[in-house]
Short mmCIF file of C-alpha atoms in Angstrom, two decimals:
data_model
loop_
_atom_site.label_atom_id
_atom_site.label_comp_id
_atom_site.label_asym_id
_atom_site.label_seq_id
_atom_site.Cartn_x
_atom_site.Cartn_y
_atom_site.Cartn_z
CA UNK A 10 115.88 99.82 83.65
CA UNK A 11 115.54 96.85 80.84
CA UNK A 12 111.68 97.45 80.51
CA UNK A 13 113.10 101.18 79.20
CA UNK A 14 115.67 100.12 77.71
CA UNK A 15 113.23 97.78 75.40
CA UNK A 16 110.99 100.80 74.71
CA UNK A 17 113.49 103.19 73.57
CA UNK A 18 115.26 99.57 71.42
CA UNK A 19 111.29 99.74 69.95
CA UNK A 20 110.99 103.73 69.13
CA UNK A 21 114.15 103.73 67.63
CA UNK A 22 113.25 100.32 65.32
CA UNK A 23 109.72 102.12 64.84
CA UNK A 24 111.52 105.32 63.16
CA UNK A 25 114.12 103.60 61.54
CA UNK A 26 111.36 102.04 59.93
CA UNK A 27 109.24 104.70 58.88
CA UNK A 28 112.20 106.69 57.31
CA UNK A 29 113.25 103.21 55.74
CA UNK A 30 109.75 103.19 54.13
CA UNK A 31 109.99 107.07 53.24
CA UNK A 32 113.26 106.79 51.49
CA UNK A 33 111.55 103.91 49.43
CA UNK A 34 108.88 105.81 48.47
CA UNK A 35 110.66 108.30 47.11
CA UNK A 36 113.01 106.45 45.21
CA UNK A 37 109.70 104.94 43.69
CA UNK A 38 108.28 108.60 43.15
CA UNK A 39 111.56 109.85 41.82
CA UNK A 40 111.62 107.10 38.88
CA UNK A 41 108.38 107.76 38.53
CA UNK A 42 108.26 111.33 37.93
CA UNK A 43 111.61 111.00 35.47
CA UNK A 44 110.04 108.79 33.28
CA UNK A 45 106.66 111.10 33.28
CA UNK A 46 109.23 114.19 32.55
CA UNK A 47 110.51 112.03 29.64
CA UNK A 48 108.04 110.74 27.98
CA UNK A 49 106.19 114.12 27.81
CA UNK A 50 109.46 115.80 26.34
CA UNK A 51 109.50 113.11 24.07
CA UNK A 52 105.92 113.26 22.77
CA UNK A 53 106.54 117.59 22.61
CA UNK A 54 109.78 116.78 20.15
CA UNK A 55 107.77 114.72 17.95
CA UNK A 56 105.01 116.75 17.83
CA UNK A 57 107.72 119.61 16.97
CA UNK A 58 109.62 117.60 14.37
CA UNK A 59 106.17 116.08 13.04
CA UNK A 60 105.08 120.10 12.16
CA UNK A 61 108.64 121.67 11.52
CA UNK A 62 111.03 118.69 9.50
CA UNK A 63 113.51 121.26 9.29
CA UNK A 64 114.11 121.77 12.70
CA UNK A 65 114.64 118.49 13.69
CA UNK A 66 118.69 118.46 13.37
CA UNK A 67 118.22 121.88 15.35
CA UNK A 68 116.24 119.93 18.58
CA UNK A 69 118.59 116.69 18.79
CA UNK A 70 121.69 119.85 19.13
CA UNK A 71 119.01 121.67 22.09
CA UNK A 72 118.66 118.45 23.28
CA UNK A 73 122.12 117.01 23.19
CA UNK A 74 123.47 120.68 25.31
CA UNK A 75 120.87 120.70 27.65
CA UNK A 76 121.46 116.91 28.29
CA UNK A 77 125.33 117.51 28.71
CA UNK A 78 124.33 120.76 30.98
CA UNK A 79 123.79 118.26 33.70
CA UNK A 80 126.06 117.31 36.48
CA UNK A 81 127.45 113.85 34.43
CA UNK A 82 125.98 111.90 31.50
CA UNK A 83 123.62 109.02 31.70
CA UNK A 84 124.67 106.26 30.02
CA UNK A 85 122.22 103.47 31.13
CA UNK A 86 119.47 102.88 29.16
CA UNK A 87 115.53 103.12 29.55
CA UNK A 88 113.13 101.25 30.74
CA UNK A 89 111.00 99.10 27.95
CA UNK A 90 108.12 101.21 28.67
CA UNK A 91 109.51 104.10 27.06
CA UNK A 92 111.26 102.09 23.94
CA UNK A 93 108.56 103.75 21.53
CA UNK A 94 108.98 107.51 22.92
CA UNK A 95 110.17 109.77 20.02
CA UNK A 96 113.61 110.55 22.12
CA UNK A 97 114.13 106.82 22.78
CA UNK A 98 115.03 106.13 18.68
CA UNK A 99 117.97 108.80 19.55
CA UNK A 100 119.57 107.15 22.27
CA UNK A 101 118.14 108.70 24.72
CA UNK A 102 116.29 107.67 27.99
CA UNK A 103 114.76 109.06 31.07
CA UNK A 104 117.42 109.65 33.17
CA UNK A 105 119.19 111.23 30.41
CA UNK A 106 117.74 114.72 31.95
CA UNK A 107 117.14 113.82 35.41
CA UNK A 108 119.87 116.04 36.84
CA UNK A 109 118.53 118.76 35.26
CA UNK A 110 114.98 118.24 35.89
CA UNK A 111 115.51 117.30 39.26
CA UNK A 112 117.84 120.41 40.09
CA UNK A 113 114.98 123.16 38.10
CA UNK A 114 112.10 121.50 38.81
CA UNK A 115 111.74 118.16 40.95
CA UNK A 116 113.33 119.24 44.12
CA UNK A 117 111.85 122.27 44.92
CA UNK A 118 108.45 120.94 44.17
CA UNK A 119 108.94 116.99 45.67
CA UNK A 120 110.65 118.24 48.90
CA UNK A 121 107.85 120.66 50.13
CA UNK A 122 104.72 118.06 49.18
CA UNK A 123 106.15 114.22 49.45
CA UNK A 124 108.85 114.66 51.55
CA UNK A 125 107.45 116.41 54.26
CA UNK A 126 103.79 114.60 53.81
CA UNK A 127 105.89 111.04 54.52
CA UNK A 128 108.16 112.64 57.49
CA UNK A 129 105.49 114.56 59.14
CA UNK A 130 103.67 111.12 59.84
CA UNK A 131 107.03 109.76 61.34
CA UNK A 132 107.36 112.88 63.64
CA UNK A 133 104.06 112.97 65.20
CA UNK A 134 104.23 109.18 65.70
CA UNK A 135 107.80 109.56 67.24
CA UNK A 136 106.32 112.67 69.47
CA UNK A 137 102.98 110.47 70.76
CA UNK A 138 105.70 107.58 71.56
CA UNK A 139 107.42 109.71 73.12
CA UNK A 140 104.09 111.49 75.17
CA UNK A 141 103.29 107.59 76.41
CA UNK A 142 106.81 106.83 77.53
CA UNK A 143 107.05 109.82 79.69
CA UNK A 144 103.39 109.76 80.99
CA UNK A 145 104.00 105.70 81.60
CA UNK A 146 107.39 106.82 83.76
CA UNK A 147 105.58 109.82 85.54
CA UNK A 148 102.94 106.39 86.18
CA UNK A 149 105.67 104.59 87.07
CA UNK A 150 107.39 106.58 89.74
CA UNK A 151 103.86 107.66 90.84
CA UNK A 152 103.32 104.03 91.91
CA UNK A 153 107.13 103.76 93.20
CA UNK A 154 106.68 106.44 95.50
CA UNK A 155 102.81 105.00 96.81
CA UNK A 156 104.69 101.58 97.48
CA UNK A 157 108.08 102.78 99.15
CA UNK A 158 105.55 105.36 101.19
CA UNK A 159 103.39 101.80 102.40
CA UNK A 160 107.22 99.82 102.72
CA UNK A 161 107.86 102.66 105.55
CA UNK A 162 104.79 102.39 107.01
CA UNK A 163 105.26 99.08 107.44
CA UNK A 164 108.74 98.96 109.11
CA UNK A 165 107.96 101.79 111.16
CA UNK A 166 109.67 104.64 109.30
CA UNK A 167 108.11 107.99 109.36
CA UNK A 168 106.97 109.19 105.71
CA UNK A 169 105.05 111.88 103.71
CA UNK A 170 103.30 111.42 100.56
CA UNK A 171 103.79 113.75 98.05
CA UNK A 172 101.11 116.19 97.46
CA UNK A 173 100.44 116.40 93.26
CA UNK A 174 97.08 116.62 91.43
CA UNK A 175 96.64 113.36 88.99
CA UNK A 176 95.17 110.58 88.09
CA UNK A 177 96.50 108.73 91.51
CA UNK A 178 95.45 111.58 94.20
CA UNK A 179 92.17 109.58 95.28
CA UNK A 180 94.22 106.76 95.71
CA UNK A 181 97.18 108.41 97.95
CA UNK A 182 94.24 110.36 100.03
CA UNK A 183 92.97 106.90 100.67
CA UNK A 184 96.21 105.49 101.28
CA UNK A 185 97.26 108.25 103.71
CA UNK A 186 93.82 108.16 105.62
CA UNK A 187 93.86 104.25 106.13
CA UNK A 188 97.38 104.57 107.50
CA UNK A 189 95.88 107.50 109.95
CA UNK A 190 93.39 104.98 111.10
CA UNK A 191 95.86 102.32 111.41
CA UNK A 192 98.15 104.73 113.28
CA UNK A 193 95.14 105.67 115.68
CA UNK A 194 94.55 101.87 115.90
CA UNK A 195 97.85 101.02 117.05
CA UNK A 196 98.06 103.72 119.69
CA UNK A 197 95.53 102.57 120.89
CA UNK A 198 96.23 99.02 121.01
CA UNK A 199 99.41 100.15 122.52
CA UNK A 200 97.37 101.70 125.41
CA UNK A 201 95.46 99.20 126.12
CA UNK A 202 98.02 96.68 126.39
CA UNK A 203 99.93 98.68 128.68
CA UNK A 204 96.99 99.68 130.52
CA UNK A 205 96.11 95.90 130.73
CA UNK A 206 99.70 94.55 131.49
CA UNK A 207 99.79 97.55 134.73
CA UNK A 208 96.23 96.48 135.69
CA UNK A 209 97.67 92.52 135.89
CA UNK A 210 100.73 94.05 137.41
CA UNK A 211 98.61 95.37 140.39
CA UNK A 212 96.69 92.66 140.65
CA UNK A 213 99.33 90.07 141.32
CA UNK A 214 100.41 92.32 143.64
CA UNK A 215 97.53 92.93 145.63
CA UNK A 216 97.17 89.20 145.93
CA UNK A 217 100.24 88.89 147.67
CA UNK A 218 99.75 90.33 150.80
CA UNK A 219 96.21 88.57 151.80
CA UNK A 220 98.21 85.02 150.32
CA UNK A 221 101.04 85.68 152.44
CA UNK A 222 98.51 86.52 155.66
CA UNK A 223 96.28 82.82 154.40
CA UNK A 224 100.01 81.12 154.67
CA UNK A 225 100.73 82.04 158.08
CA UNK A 226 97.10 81.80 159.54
CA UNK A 227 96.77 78.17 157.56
CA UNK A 228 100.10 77.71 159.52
CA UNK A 229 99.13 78.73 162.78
CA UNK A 230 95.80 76.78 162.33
CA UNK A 231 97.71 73.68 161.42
CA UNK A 232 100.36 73.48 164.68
CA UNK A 233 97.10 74.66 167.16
CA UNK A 234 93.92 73.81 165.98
CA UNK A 235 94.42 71.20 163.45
CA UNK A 236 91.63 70.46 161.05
CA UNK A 237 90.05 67.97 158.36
CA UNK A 238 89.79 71.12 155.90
CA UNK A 239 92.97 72.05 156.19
CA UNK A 240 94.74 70.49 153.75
CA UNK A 241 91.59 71.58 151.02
CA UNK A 242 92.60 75.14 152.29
CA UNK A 243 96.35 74.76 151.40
CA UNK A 244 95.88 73.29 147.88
CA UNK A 245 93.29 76.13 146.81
CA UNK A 246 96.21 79.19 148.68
CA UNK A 247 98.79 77.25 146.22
CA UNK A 248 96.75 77.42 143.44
CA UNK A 249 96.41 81.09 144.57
CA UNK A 250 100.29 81.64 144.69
CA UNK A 251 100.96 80.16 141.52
CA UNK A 252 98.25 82.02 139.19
CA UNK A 253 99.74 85.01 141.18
CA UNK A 254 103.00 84.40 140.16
CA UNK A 255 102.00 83.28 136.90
CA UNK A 256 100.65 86.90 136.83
CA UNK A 257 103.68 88.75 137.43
CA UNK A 258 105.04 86.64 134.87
CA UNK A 259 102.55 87.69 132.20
CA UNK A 260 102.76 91.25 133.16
CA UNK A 261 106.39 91.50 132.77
CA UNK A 262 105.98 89.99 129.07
CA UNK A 263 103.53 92.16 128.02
CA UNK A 264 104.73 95.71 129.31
CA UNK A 265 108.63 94.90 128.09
CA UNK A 266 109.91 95.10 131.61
CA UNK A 267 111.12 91.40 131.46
CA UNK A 268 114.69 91.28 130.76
CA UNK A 269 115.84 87.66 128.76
CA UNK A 270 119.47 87.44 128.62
CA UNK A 271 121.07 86.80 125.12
CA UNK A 272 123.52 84.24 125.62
CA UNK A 273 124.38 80.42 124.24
CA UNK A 274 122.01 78.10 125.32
CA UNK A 275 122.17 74.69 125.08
CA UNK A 276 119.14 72.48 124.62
CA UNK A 277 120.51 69.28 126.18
CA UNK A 278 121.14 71.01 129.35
CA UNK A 279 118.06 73.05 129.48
CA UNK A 280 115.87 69.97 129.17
CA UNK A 281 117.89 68.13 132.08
CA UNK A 282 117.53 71.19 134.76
CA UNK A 283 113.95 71.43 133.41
CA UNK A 284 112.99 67.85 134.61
CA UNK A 285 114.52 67.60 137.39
CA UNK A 286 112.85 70.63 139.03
CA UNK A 287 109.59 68.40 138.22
CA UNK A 288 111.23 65.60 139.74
CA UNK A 289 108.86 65.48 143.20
CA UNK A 290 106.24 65.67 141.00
CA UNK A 291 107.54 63.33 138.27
CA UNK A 292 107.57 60.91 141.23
CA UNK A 293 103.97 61.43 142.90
CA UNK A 294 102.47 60.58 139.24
CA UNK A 295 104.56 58.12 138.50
CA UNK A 296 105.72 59.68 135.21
CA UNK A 297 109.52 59.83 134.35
CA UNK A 298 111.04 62.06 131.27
CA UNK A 299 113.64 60.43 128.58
CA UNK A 300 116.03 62.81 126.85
CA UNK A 301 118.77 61.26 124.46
CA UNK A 302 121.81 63.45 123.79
CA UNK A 303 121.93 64.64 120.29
CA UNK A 304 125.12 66.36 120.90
CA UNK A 305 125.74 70.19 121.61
CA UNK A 306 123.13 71.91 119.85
CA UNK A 307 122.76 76.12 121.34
CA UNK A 308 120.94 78.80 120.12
CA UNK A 309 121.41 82.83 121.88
CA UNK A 310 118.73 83.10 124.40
CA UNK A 311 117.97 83.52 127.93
CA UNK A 312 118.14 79.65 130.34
CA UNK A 313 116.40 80.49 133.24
CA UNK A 314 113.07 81.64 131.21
CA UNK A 315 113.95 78.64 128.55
CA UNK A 316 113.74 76.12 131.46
CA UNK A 317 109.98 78.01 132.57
CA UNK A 318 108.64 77.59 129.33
CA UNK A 319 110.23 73.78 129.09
CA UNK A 320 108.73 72.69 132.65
CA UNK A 321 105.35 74.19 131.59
CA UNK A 322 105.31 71.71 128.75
CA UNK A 323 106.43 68.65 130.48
CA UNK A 324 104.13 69.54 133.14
CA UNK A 325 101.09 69.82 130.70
CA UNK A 326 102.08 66.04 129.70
CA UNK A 327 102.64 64.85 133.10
CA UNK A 328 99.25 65.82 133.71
CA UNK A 329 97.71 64.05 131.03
CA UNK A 330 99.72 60.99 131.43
CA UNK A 331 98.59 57.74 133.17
CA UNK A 332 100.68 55.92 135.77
CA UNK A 333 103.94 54.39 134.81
CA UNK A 334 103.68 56.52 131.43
CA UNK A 335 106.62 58.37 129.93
CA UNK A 336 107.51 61.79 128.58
CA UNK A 337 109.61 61.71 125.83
CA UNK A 338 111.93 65.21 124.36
CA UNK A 339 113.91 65.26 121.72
CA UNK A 340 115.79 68.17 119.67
CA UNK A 341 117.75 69.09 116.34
CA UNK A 342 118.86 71.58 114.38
CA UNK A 343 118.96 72.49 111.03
CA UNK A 344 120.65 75.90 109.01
CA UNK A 345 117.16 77.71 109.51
CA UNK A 346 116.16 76.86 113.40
CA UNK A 347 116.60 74.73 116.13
CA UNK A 348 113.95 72.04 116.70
CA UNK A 349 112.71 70.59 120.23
CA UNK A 350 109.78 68.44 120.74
CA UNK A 351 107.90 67.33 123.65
CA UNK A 352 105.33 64.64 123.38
CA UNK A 353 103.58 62.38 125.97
CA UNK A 354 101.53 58.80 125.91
CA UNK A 355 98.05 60.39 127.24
CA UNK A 356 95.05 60.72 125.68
CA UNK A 357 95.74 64.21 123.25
CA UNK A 358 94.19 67.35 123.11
CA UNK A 359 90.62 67.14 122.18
CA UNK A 360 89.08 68.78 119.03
CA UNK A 361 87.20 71.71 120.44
CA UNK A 362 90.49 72.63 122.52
CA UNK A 363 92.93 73.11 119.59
CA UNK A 364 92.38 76.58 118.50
CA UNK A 365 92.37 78.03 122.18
CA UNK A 366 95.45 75.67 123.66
CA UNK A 367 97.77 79.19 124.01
CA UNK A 368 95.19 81.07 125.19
CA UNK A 369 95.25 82.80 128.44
CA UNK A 370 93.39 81.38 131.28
CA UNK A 371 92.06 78.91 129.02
CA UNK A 372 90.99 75.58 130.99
CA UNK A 373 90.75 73.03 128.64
CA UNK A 374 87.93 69.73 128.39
CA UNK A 375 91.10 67.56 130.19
CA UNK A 376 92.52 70.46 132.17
CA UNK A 377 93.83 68.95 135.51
CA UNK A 378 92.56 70.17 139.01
CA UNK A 379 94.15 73.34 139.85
CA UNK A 380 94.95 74.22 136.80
CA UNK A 381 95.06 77.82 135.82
CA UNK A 382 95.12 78.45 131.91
CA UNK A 383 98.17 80.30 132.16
CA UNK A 384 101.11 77.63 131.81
CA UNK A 385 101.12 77.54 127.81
CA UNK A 386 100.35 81.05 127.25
CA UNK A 387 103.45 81.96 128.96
CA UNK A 388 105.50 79.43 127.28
CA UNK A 389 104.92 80.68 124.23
CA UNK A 390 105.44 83.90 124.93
CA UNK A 391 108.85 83.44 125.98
CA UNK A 392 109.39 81.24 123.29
CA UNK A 393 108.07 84.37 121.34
CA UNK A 394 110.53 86.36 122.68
CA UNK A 395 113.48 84.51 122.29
CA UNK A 396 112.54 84.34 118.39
CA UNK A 397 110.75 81.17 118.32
CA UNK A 398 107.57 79.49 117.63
CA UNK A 399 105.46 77.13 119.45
CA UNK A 400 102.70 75.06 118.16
CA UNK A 401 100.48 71.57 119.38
CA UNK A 402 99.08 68.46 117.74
CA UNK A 403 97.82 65.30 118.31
CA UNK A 404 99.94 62.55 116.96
CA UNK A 405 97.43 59.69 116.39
CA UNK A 406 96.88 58.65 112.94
CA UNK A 407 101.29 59.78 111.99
CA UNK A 408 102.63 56.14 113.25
CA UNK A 409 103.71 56.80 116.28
CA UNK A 410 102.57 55.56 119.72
CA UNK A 411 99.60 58.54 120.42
CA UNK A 412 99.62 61.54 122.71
CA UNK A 413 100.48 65.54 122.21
CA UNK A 414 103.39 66.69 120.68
CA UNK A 415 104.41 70.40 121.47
CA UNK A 416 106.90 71.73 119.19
CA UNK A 417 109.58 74.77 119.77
CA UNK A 418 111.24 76.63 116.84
CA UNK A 419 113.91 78.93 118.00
CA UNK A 420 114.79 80.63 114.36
CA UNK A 421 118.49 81.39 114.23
CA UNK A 422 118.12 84.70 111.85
CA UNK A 423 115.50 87.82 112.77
#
């Protein structure tokens, strides 16, 4: 990985360094201690030739052999500090004897004490670089293996954590008992909406038969014995039919039993069949629908439930339309989705209704008579299901003509 990469670049700069600086420093030392060497030969010859004149032509010959004992001669000359040794008036000059001095006496006295004092340093630096780069990986893959263990969780993979004493077991035991809990809470989520979706299910189906026995009594009523409340009865038993079809509907959705075929589906068409199975009551309210063709624009999805959700919408505006006004749909599409919109002239959705338009059995301040609260919910669900979104606003105050605007996303990639 680069972020190791650039650690290891640094440890190896780091040492590099420190044996850069050691090498100095003994270069230093080494000139050092030769001139030391020197000048204390130097001040014993004088001292010798000082108490002993006769020997003096005897010492420069010691001198001379021991200096040409070496491994090759020194020919450079020393430094001015030592221009007024005893040995410098000779010729000669610290490193005159350095080979010898270092080979009898330097090395296997510097080596031991300077050498290893300055390398020591640079090892135990390199080995607590080395400590932190290993504990930060162990860190690193500690962390890794915490998130890929979550990423699992969260797309519905099975996965264990694994079980090691450090620094990060509190953490994993609370990571592995929140995803318990979630795992409980889902289950039973999961139970309840089934157990809600069968207990709709029956429902709707035990409305059926006492519906189907109103029908035929309200019919028999109407050919023998007409009557002025007649006609109240029939509304309310067809506001009765539809919230109990509107309840299969639901039921369906929410236990996965309704099927929605995947095929092409295009919008143009789907709006046209849509409004003209409103057309009776597109006529009684006096409310007509406008749809320009944009050209062939499809997404996969199922037409049948696409034309539900569509008619639930228009119908919503119809109802909050006034005489003579107009519905008007339009659609697009770009690379990421394809875009419909339904708006109408009426009044628009008042404030406190908003939040809770999608809401099951949700009536709102406007809702028209016989309404149920179901119509939206279940348009967005199958909008839902056919990988879509559907949301509502008002569009007074963007420069257009008033009225609600619902808008469909149908996403073209999962």
């Amino acid at each position: 990985m680069p972020e190791e990469r650039k650690q290891s670049l640094f440890i190896l700069l780091f040492c590099l360094l420190c044996l850069l600086v050691t090498l100095l420093s003994g270069i230093f030392r080494m000139g050092a201690y030769q001139k030391a060497v020197f000048m204390q030969l130097s001040e014993f010859c004088e001292i010798l030739s000082e108490n002993n004149p006769g020997l003096e032509d005897e010492m420069l010959t010691a001198l001379r052999e021991y200096r040409d004992g070496g491994a090759q001669e020194r020919t450079g000359k020393g430094e001015e500090s030592t221009e007024g040794a005893f040995l410098s008036r000779y010729g000669y000059d610290p490193a005159d004897f350095a080979e010898n001095m270092m080979g009898k006496m330097y090395l296997p006295t510097l080596f031991p004490t300077e050498i290893i004092s300055s390398v020591l340093p640079v090892m135990l630096c390199g080995a607590v670089l080395f400590s932190a780069r290993r504990l930060a990986r162990r860190r690193r893959e500690r962390i890794l293996g915490l998130t890929e263990y979550l990423e699992r969780v969260n797309t519905g993979a099975s996965g264990t954590l694994i079980r090691k004493e450090d620094e990060f077991s509190h953490l994993r035991d609370e990571i592995y008992k929140t995803v318990t809990e979630l795992y409980a809470t889902r289950d039973a989520a999961l139970r309840a909406k089934e157990s809600f979706a069968d207990n709709l299910d029956n429902i709707a189906h035990q409305l059926k038969t006492p519906l189907t026995a109103s029908f035929l009594s309200l019919q028999l009523m109407e050919a023998k014995a007409p009557n002025i409340y007649a006609e109240q009865i029939k509304k309310q038993l067809q506001r009765l039919n539809r919230l109990e079809e509107a309840l299969l509907r639901l039921s369906g959705m929410d236990s996965g039993t309704l099927h929605l075929e995947k095929a092409p589906v295009d919008v143009y068409t789907a709006l046209t069949l849509a409004a003209e199975n409103l057309d009776g009551l597109l006529a009684e309210k006096q409310v007509c629908v406008e749809i320009p063709d944009r050209g062939s624009v499809t997404f996969p999805g199922d037409l049948e439930w696409t034309m539900e959700a569509l008619m639930n919408l228009m119908k919503n505006g119809m109802e909050h339309s006034p005489a003579g006004g107009r519905i008007f749909c339009d659609y697009s599409e770009n690379p990421l989705y394809v875009q419909i919109l339904i708006r109408d002239e009426g009044e628009g959705f008042a404030r406190e209704d908003m939040p809770h338009l999608f809401e099951r059995f949700y009536r709102g301040k406007n809702a028209a008579e016989g309404s149920t609260g179901i119509g939206l919910a279940l348009s967005r669900a199958i909008v839902e299901r056919q990988n879509g979104t559907l949301t509502a606003r008002n569009l007074s105050g963007e420069g257009e003509r008033g009225g609600a605007c619902f808008e469909i996303r149908i996403y073209r990639c999962q």
